[in-house]
Amino acid sequence: MGKQQSYDYIIAGAGSAGCVLAARLCEDPAVTVCLVEAGGNGDSLFVRMPAGNGFIFGNPRFDWGYHSTAQSGLNGRRIYYPRGKGLGGTSLMNGLIYIRGNARDFDRWRDRGIRGWGYADVLPYFKKSETATYRDAEFHGQAGPLKISPAQNYCAVSRCFVTAAQQAGARLNDDFNARRQIGVGRFDAKVFNGQRQSTSATFLQRRPANLTVMTDTRALKVALSGGKAVGLQISHGGITQTLHAVREVIACLGAFESPKLLMLSGIGPADHLREFGIDVAQDLPGVGESLQDHPNMPLTFELRDPALSFARYQRLDRTIWLGLQYLFSKSGPATGPFWSVALFHAFDGGELPDIEVFCTPMVVREGAGGSGWTLQNLLQPGRAILARGKTATPGIQFDINLLRPGSKGRIRLASANPVDHPLIDPAYFSAPEDVDQLIDGVAHIREVTRQPAFAEFIGKEITFGAQVTSRTAMTDGLREHITTGHHPVASCRIGADDDPAAVLDAEFRVRGIDALRVVDASAFPDQISGNPNAGVIMMAERAADMLTGRPPPSPG
């Protein structure tokens, strides 16, 4: 564990936020930082290979393997939530899509009284982290650690989707992270030179001398004294000890584990904590509340020409060839995710999208013994698919994400044992309007598939069948097919000073506790219109400046 037990900053969780925050704090050589991670070093060929995340899902070395509670809105189904384990966190296994959300999302935060969180405030931090030299410098960084590239595997089916969406009324959008988000086009991916750009591989590529990294080390609870965070109790190799923080403790454990850590530390809903015999240090009812996720509806169709489907890589000889191409030349399909295009659509024709739709030329079906399937679990080539009880079949899949659901869930403790997963209840469809909007989303994608561009490509509908059109039947189908969009946020949310349910102030500080902050997806004030990973990195960039007192970067 090393000799030093006292550090200026202690960061619990080395995920998308923790790695960024550690790197930026360590830019001051006079500061000492300790980064605590319950997983390992996060390194694997299948982590580095963009198309290899199917080998990561369900692997306990890299995946925490959470499940939701039984969802009454989904006929009692429990939803599988893969979450990254190891240096880099979920950036080791996510779908690599670089989407920031809509400018109106951040202006909404500002207008709710959260000072300093408008789009003009956050854009310089998005740019600070990024290198995208092929993009307009007005909106994109040119020298950041995170290198972005156009999504690979932009195939015939993907191009067909772009054309068909335009024929259905969408405008072509060359850059979802620039002036407008609405439209259809090829998105940017967190890939460079054929390798996944996890936050550990980018921000911590060179380990600073003033950074101590502790892997295989579980954060048990925040050590408190007189209403102040003074350290972090940890467990490593069966030994429990407390690391002391001279300045601050920062939780970066994500939307599930950060609220759990606060509650185990006595910070949260008092009655709930007392159920488990936890002494209440700060009655903070908002801890674990306001959880939001993007529900995902996979709408699937047959392809007239099965050879166009990426399911062809399931065959073992083709899997081997795909792997050899990657190993020896960093070329071929494995250099990118198997999805490359998206549609952002607003039902009212405005600029704030209601749905985000991904198109993948492959359909995944669960076989006997499978534990569920998700968008990012599409590529498990060769024996990996068969071993996990899933098979890929030729077809086309449209994953329809509802971007601003009304449903809000919660995180609660299952016990006072830090090893136990928390109870995760996203409360899908607790807001009835979510069902109505997803039905409208399915109707719109059906309209896209009827366009001339798809005439020679697309076959019959698989998920519901074209004959299922009534809202009652569609509602029943949604309850059977909805899965997670993998975007849980807001369970320790930032709020205005007069918001009694907010856990954090505008600078990530936990209400009522000194020297303690939460910086990760749980801090989002609410759900955004897109994949949250870029926003998590932006938040960590901002938090580093707040902690050090550095001025924000120039907007230019």
Coordinates of C-alpha atoms in Angstrom, one line a residue:
M1 CA 0.0 0.0 0.0
G2 CA 3.0 2.3 0.3
K3 CA 4.3 4.3 3.2
Q4 CA 2.4 7.6 2.7
Q5 CA -1.0 7.6 4.3
S6 CA -1.8 11.3 3.9
Y7 CA -2.6 13.1 0.7
D8 CA -3.9 16.5 -0.3
Y9 CA -6.7 15.0 -2.3
I10 CA -8.2 11.5 -2.2
I11 CA -10.3 10.4 -5.1
A12 CA -12.6 7.4 -4.7
G13 CA -13.1 5.8 -8.1
A14 CA -10.8 5.8 -11.2
G15 CA -13.5 6.0 -13.9
S16 CA -14.3 8.6 -16.5
A17 CA -14.3 11.4 -13.9
G18 CA -11.7 10.1 -11.5
C19 CA -8.8 9.7 -14.0
V20 CA -9.4 13.1 -15.5
L21 CA -9.6 14.8 -12.1
A22 CA -6.5 13.1 -10.8
A23 CA -4.5 14.1 -13.9
R24 CA -5.5 17.7 -13.8
L25 CA -4.9 18.1 -10.0
C26 CA -1.5 16.6 -10.4
E27 CA -0.5 19.3 -12.9
D28 CA 0.6 21.2 -9.7
P29 CA 3.7 19.3 -8.6
A30 CA 3.3 20.6 -5.1
V31 CA 0.0 18.7 -4.7
T32 CA -0.3 15.0 -3.7
V33 CA -3.2 12.9 -5.0
C34 CA -4.3 9.4 -4.2
L35 CA -6.6 7.6 -6.7
V36 CA -8.5 4.6 -5.2
E37 CA -9.9 2.0 -7.5
A38 CA -11.7 -1.2 -6.5
G39 CA -10.9 -2.9 -9.9
G40 CA -7.6 -3.7 -11.5
N41 CA -5.4 -1.9 -14.0
G42 CA -8.1 -2.1 -16.7
D43 CA -5.7 -3.3 -19.4
S44 CA -6.6 -5.9 -22.0
L45 CA -6.4 -6.3 -25.8
F46 CA -10.2 -6.3 -25.8
V47 CA -10.3 -3.0 -24.0
R48 CA -7.9 -1.4 -26.4
M49 CA -9.7 -2.8 -29.4
P50 CA -12.8 -0.7 -30.1
A51 CA -14.9 -3.6 -31.4
G52 CA -13.8 -5.9 -28.5
N53 CA -16.2 -4.7 -25.8
G54 CA -18.4 -7.8 -26.2
F55 CA -15.6 -9.7 -24.5
I56 CA -15.6 -7.3 -21.6
F57 CA -19.3 -7.4 -20.9
G58 CA -20.1 -10.0 -18.2
N59 CA -16.4 -10.5 -17.4
P60 CA -16.1 -9.9 -13.7
R61 CA -12.6 -8.6 -14.2
F62 CA -14.0 -5.6 -16.0
D63 CA -17.7 -5.5 -15.4
W64 CA -19.5 -5.0 -12.0
G65 CA -22.6 -6.7 -13.5
Y66 CA -25.3 -4.7 -11.7
H67 CA -29.0 -5.5 -12.1
S68 CA -32.0 -3.3 -11.4
T69 CA -34.8 -4.2 -9.0
A70 CA -37.8 -5.8 -10.6
Q71 CA -39.5 -3.2 -12.7
S72 CA -43.3 -3.0 -12.4
G73 CA -43.4 -0.9 -15.6
L74 CA -41.6 -3.7 -17.5
N75 CA -43.7 -6.6 -16.3
G76 CA -41.4 -7.4 -13.4
R77 CA -38.2 -7.7 -15.5
R78 CA -34.8 -6.9 -14.0
I79 CA -32.5 -4.9 -16.2
Y80 CA -28.8 -5.8 -16.5
Y81 CA -26.5 -2.8 -16.0
P82 CA -22.9 -3.4 -17.2
R83 CA -20.5 -0.9 -15.5
G84 CA -16.8 -0.7 -16.0
K85 CA -14.4 -2.0 -13.3
G86 CA -10.7 -1.0 -13.3
L87 CA -8.7 2.1 -14.2
G88 CA -10.9 3.9 -16.7
G89 CA -14.2 2.7 -15.3
T90 CA -17.0 2.5 -17.8
S91 CA -14.8 4.2 -20.5
L92 CA -13.2 0.8 -20.7
M93 CA -16.4 -0.8 -22.1
N94 CA -18.8 1.9 -23.4
G95 CA -20.0 2.3 -27.0
L96 CA -17.3 5.0 -27.7
I97 CA -19.9 7.5 -28.9
Y98 CA -18.8 11.1 -28.4
I99 CA -22.0 13.2 -27.9
R100 CA -22.1 16.2 -25.6
G101 CA -25.9 16.8 -25.4
N102 CA -27.8 19.8 -26.5
A103 CA -26.8 23.4 -25.8
R104 CA -30.3 23.9 -24.4
D105 CA -29.7 21.2 -21.8
F106 CA -27.0 23.3 -20.1
D107 CA -28.9 26.5 -20.5
R108 CA -31.8 24.8 -18.8
W109 CA -29.5 24.0 -15.8
R110 CA -28.4 27.7 -15.7
D111 CA -32.1 28.8 -15.9
R112 CA -32.9 26.6 -12.9
G113 CA -30.7 28.8 -10.8
I114 CA -27.5 26.7 -11.1
R115 CA -25.0 29.5 -11.6
G116 CA -22.2 29.0 -14.1
W117 CA -23.6 26.0 -15.9
G118 CA -24.9 27.5 -19.1
Y119 CA -23.7 26.2 -22.5
A120 CA -21.3 29.1 -22.8
D121 CA -19.8 28.1 -19.5
V122 CA -19.3 24.4 -20.3
L123 CA -18.2 24.6 -23.9
P124 CA -14.6 25.7 -23.1
Y125 CA -14.2 22.6 -20.9
F126 CA -15.5 20.2 -23.6
K127 CA -12.9 21.7 -25.9
K128 CA -10.1 21.5 -23.3
S129 CA -10.3 17.7 -23.0
E130 CA -10.6 17.1 -26.8
T131 CA -8.4 16.8 -29.9
A132 CA -10.5 16.8 -33.0
T133 CA -8.4 18.6 -35.6
Y134 CA -10.7 17.7 -38.4
R135 CA -13.5 19.7 -36.7
D136 CA -14.3 23.4 -36.5
A137 CA -12.2 25.0 -33.8
E138 CA -15.1 27.2 -32.7
F139 CA -16.7 24.1 -31.1
H140 CA -13.9 21.6 -30.8
G141 CA -10.6 21.3 -29.0
Q142 CA -7.3 20.9 -31.0
A143 CA -4.9 19.8 -28.3
G144 CA -6.6 17.8 -25.5
P145 CA -5.7 14.4 -24.2
L146 CA -8.9 12.7 -25.6
K147 CA -8.5 12.1 -29.3
I148 CA -11.7 11.9 -31.4
S149 CA -12.2 10.5 -34.9
P150 CA -15.1 9.9 -37.3
A151 CA -16.8 6.6 -36.4
Q152 CA -15.5 3.7 -38.4
N153 CA -17.7 1.0 -40.0
Y154 CA -19.7 3.5 -41.9
C155 CA -21.1 0.8 -44.2
A156 CA -23.7 0.6 -46.9
V157 CA -26.5 0.0 -44.4
S158 CA -25.4 3.0 -42.3
R159 CA -25.4 5.2 -45.4
C160 CA -28.8 3.9 -46.4
F161 CA -30.2 4.9 -42.9
V162 CA -28.8 8.4 -43.3
T163 CA -30.4 8.8 -46.7
A164 CA -33.7 7.3 -45.6
A165 CA -33.9 9.6 -42.5
Q166 CA -33.4 12.5 -44.8
Q167 CA -36.2 11.3 -47.1
A168 CA -38.4 11.2 -44.0
G169 CA -37.6 14.8 -43.2
A170 CA -34.4 14.9 -41.3
R171 CA -31.6 17.2 -42.2
L172 CA -28.1 16.0 -42.7
N173 CA -25.9 16.9 -39.7
D174 CA -22.2 16.6 -40.1
D175 CA -21.4 17.5 -36.5
F176 CA -23.8 16.8 -33.6
N177 CA -21.5 18.7 -31.2
A178 CA -21.5 22.0 -33.1
R179 CA -24.1 24.6 -33.9
R180 CA -27.1 22.1 -34.1
Q181 CA -27.8 18.7 -32.7
I182 CA -31.0 17.8 -34.6
G183 CA -30.6 15.7 -37.7
V184 CA -29.0 12.5 -39.0
G185 CA -25.3 11.7 -39.7
R186 CA -22.1 10.0 -38.8
F187 CA -21.0 10.6 -35.2
D188 CA -17.6 11.1 -33.7
A189 CA -16.0 8.2 -31.7
K190 CA -13.5 8.1 -28.9
V191 CA -11.0 6.2 -31.0
F192 CA -7.6 7.2 -32.3
N193 CA -5.2 5.1 -34.5
G194 CA -7.6 2.1 -34.0
Q195 CA -7.5 2.2 -30.2
R196 CA -10.1 3.0 -27.5
Q197 CA -9.6 6.3 -25.9
S198 CA -10.5 5.5 -22.3
T199 CA -9.7 8.1 -19.7
S200 CA -7.0 6.0 -18.2
A201 CA -5.3 5.5 -21.6
T202 CA -5.5 9.3 -22.4
F203 CA -5.4 11.4 -19.2
L204 CA -3.2 9.0 -17.3
Q205 CA -1.1 7.7 -20.2
R206 CA 2.0 9.1 -18.3
R207 CA 1.6 8.6 -14.6
P208 CA 2.5 11.8 -12.7
A209 CA 5.1 11.4 -9.9
N210 CA 2.8 13.1 -7.4
L211 CA -0.1 10.6 -8.0
T212 CA -0.5 7.4 -6.0
V213 CA -2.8 4.9 -7.6
M214 CA -4.3 2.1 -5.4
T215 CA -6.0 -0.6 -7.5
D216 CA -7.9 -3.6 -6.0
T217 CA -8.8 -1.2 -3.2
R218 CA -12.4 -0.7 -2.1
A219 CA -13.7 2.6 -0.7
L220 CA -15.7 1.7 2.4
K221 CA -16.8 5.1 3.7
V222 CA -15.8 8.7 4.0
A223 CA -14.1 9.5 7.3
L224 CA -15.8 12.5 9.0
S225 CA -14.9 14.7 11.9
G226 CA -16.9 17.6 13.1
G227 CA -18.9 17.9 9.8
K228 CA -15.8 17.7 7.6
A229 CA -14.4 14.9 5.4
V230 CA -10.9 14.1 6.7
G231 CA -10.2 10.9 4.8
L232 CA -11.3 7.7 3.2
Q233 CA -11.7 4.3 4.9
I234 CA -10.5 1.6 2.5
S235 CA -10.0 -2.1 2.3
H236 CA -7.1 -3.7 0.4
G237 CA -6.1 -7.4 0.7
G238 CA -8.5 -7.9 3.6
I239 CA -6.9 -5.0 5.6
T240 CA -8.9 -2.0 6.5
Q241 CA -7.3 1.4 7.1
T242 CA -8.0 5.1 6.7
L243 CA -6.2 7.4 4.3
H244 CA -6.1 11.0 5.5
A245 CA -7.0 13.9 3.2
V246 CA -5.3 17.2 3.9
R247 CA -7.6 19.2 1.6
E248 CA -10.6 17.2 0.2
V249 CA -12.2 13.9 -0.5
I250 CA -13.9 13.5 -3.9
A251 CA -16.3 10.7 -4.8
C252 CA -16.1 9.7 -8.5
L253 CA -17.8 6.3 -8.3
G254 CA -20.7 6.9 -10.7
A255 CA -24.4 7.1 -10.5
F256 CA -24.8 3.8 -8.5
E257 CA -21.8 3.8 -6.1
S258 CA -21.4 7.5 -5.2
P259 CA -24.8 7.7 -3.5
K260 CA -24.0 4.3 -1.8
L261 CA -20.7 5.7 -0.5
L262 CA -22.4 8.8 0.9
M263 CA -25.1 6.7 2.6
L264 CA -22.6 4.3 4.1
S265 CA -20.8 7.4 5.5
G266 CA -23.9 8.6 7.2
I267 CA -24.9 11.2 4.5
G268 CA -28.4 10.7 3.1
P269 CA -32.0 10.1 4.0
A270 CA -31.9 9.8 7.8
D271 CA -34.7 7.2 8.2
H272 CA -33.2 5.0 5.5
L273 CA -29.7 5.1 7.1
R274 CA -31.2 4.2 10.5
E275 CA -32.7 1.1 9.1
F276 CA -29.2 -0.3 8.7
G277 CA -27.8 1.1 12.0
I278 CA -25.8 3.8 10.3
D279 CA -25.2 6.9 12.4
V280 CA -26.6 10.0 10.6
A281 CA -23.9 12.6 10.0
Q282 CA -26.0 14.7 7.6
D283 CA -29.7 14.2 6.8
L284 CA -29.7 14.8 3.1
P285 CA -32.9 13.4 1.6
G286 CA -31.8 13.9 -2.1
V287 CA -29.0 11.3 -1.9
G288 CA -30.0 8.5 -4.2
E289 CA -33.0 10.2 -5.5
S290 CA -33.8 11.6 -9.0
L291 CA -32.1 8.7 -10.8
Q292 CA -32.7 9.0 -14.6
D293 CA -31.7 6.7 -17.4
H294 CA -32.5 6.7 -21.2
P295 CA -34.9 3.8 -21.8
N296 CA -33.9 2.1 -25.0
M297 CA -36.3 0.4 -27.4
P298 CA -34.5 -2.0 -29.9
L299 CA -36.6 -2.1 -33.1
T300 CA -35.3 -4.8 -35.4
F301 CA -35.8 -5.8 -39.0
E302 CA -34.6 -8.4 -41.4
L303 CA -32.0 -7.5 -44.1
R304 CA -32.7 -8.7 -47.6
D305 CA -29.0 -9.4 -48.1
P306 CA -27.7 -11.2 -45.0
A307 CA -24.1 -10.6 -46.2
L308 CA -24.5 -6.9 -45.4
S309 CA -24.9 -7.7 -41.7
F310 CA -22.1 -7.5 -39.2
A311 CA -23.3 -10.8 -37.8
R312 CA -21.1 -12.4 -40.4
Y313 CA -18.1 -11.8 -38.1
Q314 CA -19.6 -14.3 -35.6
R315 CA -18.3 -17.1 -37.8
L316 CA -15.0 -18.2 -36.3
D317 CA -12.8 -18.0 -39.4
R318 CA -14.0 -14.4 -39.9
T319 CA -13.5 -13.6 -36.3
I320 CA -9.9 -14.8 -36.5
W321 CA -9.3 -12.7 -39.6
L322 CA -10.8 -9.7 -38.0
G323 CA -8.5 -10.1 -35.0
L324 CA -5.4 -10.6 -37.1
Q325 CA -6.1 -7.5 -39.1
Y326 CA -6.3 -5.6 -35.9
L327 CA -3.2 -7.1 -34.2
F328 CA -0.9 -6.7 -37.2
S329 CA -2.0 -3.5 -38.9
K330 CA -4.6 -1.8 -36.6
S331 CA -7.0 -2.0 -39.6
G332 CA -10.3 -3.5 -40.4
P333 CA -13.7 -3.5 -38.7
A334 CA -12.3 -4.1 -35.2
T335 CA -10.9 -0.5 -35.2
G336 CA -14.3 1.0 -34.5
P337 CA -17.6 0.2 -32.9
F338 CA -20.2 -1.6 -35.1
W339 CA -22.5 1.5 -35.0
S340 CA -21.5 4.7 -36.8
V341 CA -24.7 6.8 -37.4
A342 CA -27.4 8.4 -35.3
L343 CA -30.6 10.4 -35.7
F344 CA -31.7 13.1 -33.3
H345 CA -35.4 13.8 -33.8
A346 CA -37.8 16.3 -32.2
F347 CA -41.4 15.4 -32.4
D348 CA -42.3 19.2 -32.5
G349 CA -39.9 20.0 -35.2
G350 CA -37.8 22.1 -32.9
E351 CA -34.1 22.1 -31.9
L352 CA -34.3 20.0 -28.7
P353 CA -34.5 16.3 -29.7
D354 CA -36.8 13.8 -28.0
I355 CA -35.2 10.7 -29.3
E356 CA -31.7 9.5 -30.3
V357 CA -31.6 6.6 -32.6
F358 CA -28.6 4.4 -33.4
C359 CA -28.5 2.0 -36.4
T360 CA -26.6 -1.2 -36.3
P361 CA -26.5 -3.8 -39.1
M362 CA -26.9 -6.8 -36.8
V363 CA -29.6 -8.2 -34.5
V364 CA -28.7 -9.9 -31.2
R365 CA -30.9 -12.6 -29.8
E366 CA -30.6 -14.1 -26.3
G367 CA -30.2 -17.8 -26.1
A368 CA -30.6 -20.3 -23.3
G369 CA -28.5 -19.2 -20.3
G370 CA -28.1 -15.6 -21.5
S371 CA -28.4 -12.8 -18.9
G372 CA -30.0 -10.2 -21.2
W373 CA -28.7 -8.2 -24.2
T374 CA -28.0 -4.5 -24.8
L375 CA -26.8 -2.2 -27.5
Q376 CA -23.2 -2.3 -26.5
N377 CA -23.2 -6.1 -26.2
L378 CA -23.6 -6.5 -30.0
L379 CA -20.1 -7.7 -30.8
Q380 CA -19.1 -11.0 -29.2
P381 CA -17.7 -12.7 -32.2
G382 CA -17.1 -16.4 -32.6
R383 CA -17.2 -18.6 -29.5
A384 CA -17.6 -15.5 -27.2
I385 CA -21.2 -15.2 -28.4
L386 CA -22.0 -18.9 -28.0
A387 CA -20.3 -19.1 -24.6
R388 CA -22.5 -16.3 -23.3
G389 CA -25.8 -17.7 -24.6
K390 CA -26.3 -15.1 -27.3
T391 CA -26.4 -15.3 -31.0
A392 CA -26.1 -12.6 -33.6
T393 CA -28.3 -12.9 -36.6
P394 CA -28.4 -11.0 -39.9
G395 CA -30.6 -8.0 -39.7
I396 CA -30.8 -4.3 -38.8
Q397 CA -31.4 -2.9 -35.3
F398 CA -32.6 0.7 -34.5
D399 CA -32.0 1.5 -30.9
I400 CA -34.4 4.3 -29.9
N401 CA -33.3 6.2 -26.8
L402 CA -35.9 8.4 -25.1
L403 CA -33.8 11.4 -24.2
R404 CA -35.7 13.2 -21.5
P405 CA -37.9 10.7 -19.7
G406 CA -40.2 11.9 -17.0
S407 CA -39.6 8.7 -15.0
K408 CA -37.3 9.1 -12.0
G409 CA -36.0 6.3 -9.8
R410 CA -33.7 6.0 -6.9
I411 CA -30.6 4.2 -5.4
R412 CA -30.9 2.7 -1.9
L413 CA -28.7 0.6 0.3
A414 CA -29.3 -3.2 0.2
S415 CA -27.3 -3.5 3.5
A416 CA -24.6 -1.8 5.5
N417 CA -22.0 -4.1 3.9
P418 CA -19.9 -2.0 1.4
V419 CA -19.4 -5.1 -0.8
D420 CA -23.1 -5.5 -1.5
H421 CA -24.5 -3.8 -4.7
P422 CA -27.0 -1.0 -4.0
L423 CA -30.7 -1.4 -4.9
I424 CA -31.1 0.2 -8.3
D425 CA -34.6 1.2 -9.3
P426 CA -34.8 3.3 -12.5
A427 CA -38.6 3.2 -12.2
Y428 CA -39.0 2.8 -16.0
F429 CA -42.4 4.0 -17.2
S430 CA -43.5 5.4 -13.9
A431 CA -44.2 8.5 -15.9
P432 CA -46.9 7.4 -18.5
E433 CA -45.8 10.0 -21.0
D434 CA -42.6 8.0 -21.5
V435 CA -44.6 5.2 -23.1
D436 CA -46.4 7.6 -25.4
Q437 CA -43.2 9.2 -26.6
L438 CA -41.5 5.8 -27.3
I439 CA -44.5 4.7 -29.3
D440 CA -44.2 7.8 -31.3
G441 CA -40.5 7.0 -31.7
V442 CA -41.2 3.6 -33.0
A443 CA -43.8 5.1 -35.5
H444 CA -41.2 7.5 -36.8
I445 CA -38.5 4.8 -37.3
R446 CA -41.1 2.7 -39.1
E447 CA -41.7 5.7 -41.4
V448 CA -37.9 5.9 -42.0
T449 CA -37.8 2.2 -43.0
R450 CA -40.5 2.8 -45.5
Q451 CA -38.5 5.3 -47.5
P452 CA -37.2 4.6 -51.0
A453 CA -33.6 4.3 -49.8
F454 CA -34.4 1.2 -47.8
A455 CA -36.5 -0.5 -50.4
E456 CA -33.8 -2.9 -51.5
F457 CA -32.3 -3.4 -48.1
I458 CA -34.9 -3.9 -45.4
G459 CA -37.2 -6.9 -44.9
K460 CA -40.0 -7.6 -42.5
E461 CA -40.1 -6.2 -39.0
I462 CA -39.0 -8.6 -36.3
T463 CA -39.6 -7.0 -32.9
F464 CA -43.3 -6.3 -33.0
G465 CA -44.3 -7.3 -36.6
A466 CA -45.8 -4.7 -38.9
Q467 CA -49.3 -5.8 -38.0
V468 CA -48.9 -4.5 -34.4
T469 CA -50.1 -0.9 -34.6
S470 CA -52.5 -0.2 -31.8
R471 CA -51.2 1.8 -28.8
T472 CA -52.4 -0.9 -26.4
A473 CA -50.4 -3.6 -28.2
M474 CA -47.4 -1.3 -28.6
T475 CA -47.4 -0.6 -24.9
D476 CA -47.4 -4.3 -24.1
G477 CA -44.5 -4.8 -26.5
L478 CA -42.5 -1.9 -25.0
R479 CA -42.8 -3.4 -21.6
E480 CA -41.3 -6.7 -22.9
H481 CA -38.5 -5.2 -24.9
I482 CA -37.2 -2.0 -23.2
T483 CA -33.7 -2.1 -21.9
T484 CA -31.2 0.4 -20.6
G485 CA -29.6 3.1 -22.7
H486 CA -26.6 2.8 -20.3
H487 CA -26.9 6.4 -19.2
P488 CA -27.8 6.6 -15.5
V489 CA -27.4 10.1 -14.0
A490 CA -28.5 12.6 -11.4
S491 CA -28.6 10.4 -8.2
C492 CA -26.5 13.0 -6.3
R493 CA -27.5 15.9 -8.3
I494 CA -26.3 19.5 -8.4
G495 CA -29.0 22.1 -7.7
A496 CA -29.7 25.7 -7.0
D497 CA -29.0 27.1 -3.5
D498 CA -32.8 27.1 -2.8
D499 CA -33.4 23.6 -4.0
P500 CA -34.0 21.4 -0.9
A501 CA -33.7 18.1 -2.8
A502 CA -30.2 18.9 -4.3
V503 CA -27.3 17.0 -2.9
L504 CA -24.5 19.3 -4.3
D505 CA -24.0 23.0 -4.9
A506 CA -22.8 24.4 -8.2
E507 CA -19.2 23.5 -7.3
F508 CA -19.9 19.8 -6.6
R509 CA -19.8 20.3 -2.8
V510 CA -21.9 18.0 -0.6
R511 CA -24.5 20.1 1.3
G512 CA -23.7 20.3 5.0
I513 CA -20.3 18.5 4.8
D514 CA -17.0 20.4 4.4
A515 CA -14.2 19.2 2.1
L516 CA -16.3 16.6 0.3
R517 CA -17.4 16.7 -3.3
V518 CA -19.0 14.3 -5.8
V519 CA -17.9 14.5 -9.4
D520 CA -19.4 12.0 -11.9
A521 CA -22.6 11.3 -13.7
S522 CA -24.6 11.3 -10.4
A523 CA -23.9 15.0 -10.2
F524 CA -25.9 15.9 -13.4
P525 CA -28.8 18.1 -12.4
D526 CA -31.0 16.1 -14.8
Q527 CA -30.8 14.0 -17.9
I528 CA -29.2 15.4 -21.1
S529 CA -30.0 14.9 -24.8
G530 CA -27.3 12.4 -25.6
N531 CA -24.7 10.0 -24.2
P532 CA -23.3 11.4 -20.9
N533 CA -19.7 10.3 -21.0
A534 CA -18.4 13.4 -22.7
G535 CA -20.3 15.4 -20.1
V536 CA -18.8 13.5 -17.2
I537 CA -15.3 14.3 -18.6
M538 CA -16.3 18.0 -18.9
M539 CA -17.5 18.0 -15.3
A540 CA -14.2 16.6 -14.1
E541 CA -12.3 19.3 -16.0
R542 CA -14.5 21.9 -14.4
A543 CA -14.1 20.4 -10.9
A544 CA -10.3 20.5 -11.2
D545 CA -10.4 24.2 -11.8
M546 CA -12.8 24.8 -9.0
L547 CA -10.6 22.8 -6.6
T548 CA -7.4 24.6 -7.6
G549 CA -8.8 28.0 -8.2
R550 CA -7.6 28.1 -11.7
P551 CA -9.5 30.5 -14.1
P552 CA -11.6 28.8 -16.8
P553 CA -10.1 28.3 -20.2
S554 CA -10.5 30.9 -22.8
P555 CA -13.7 30.3 -24.9
G556 CA -11.7 30.8 -28.1

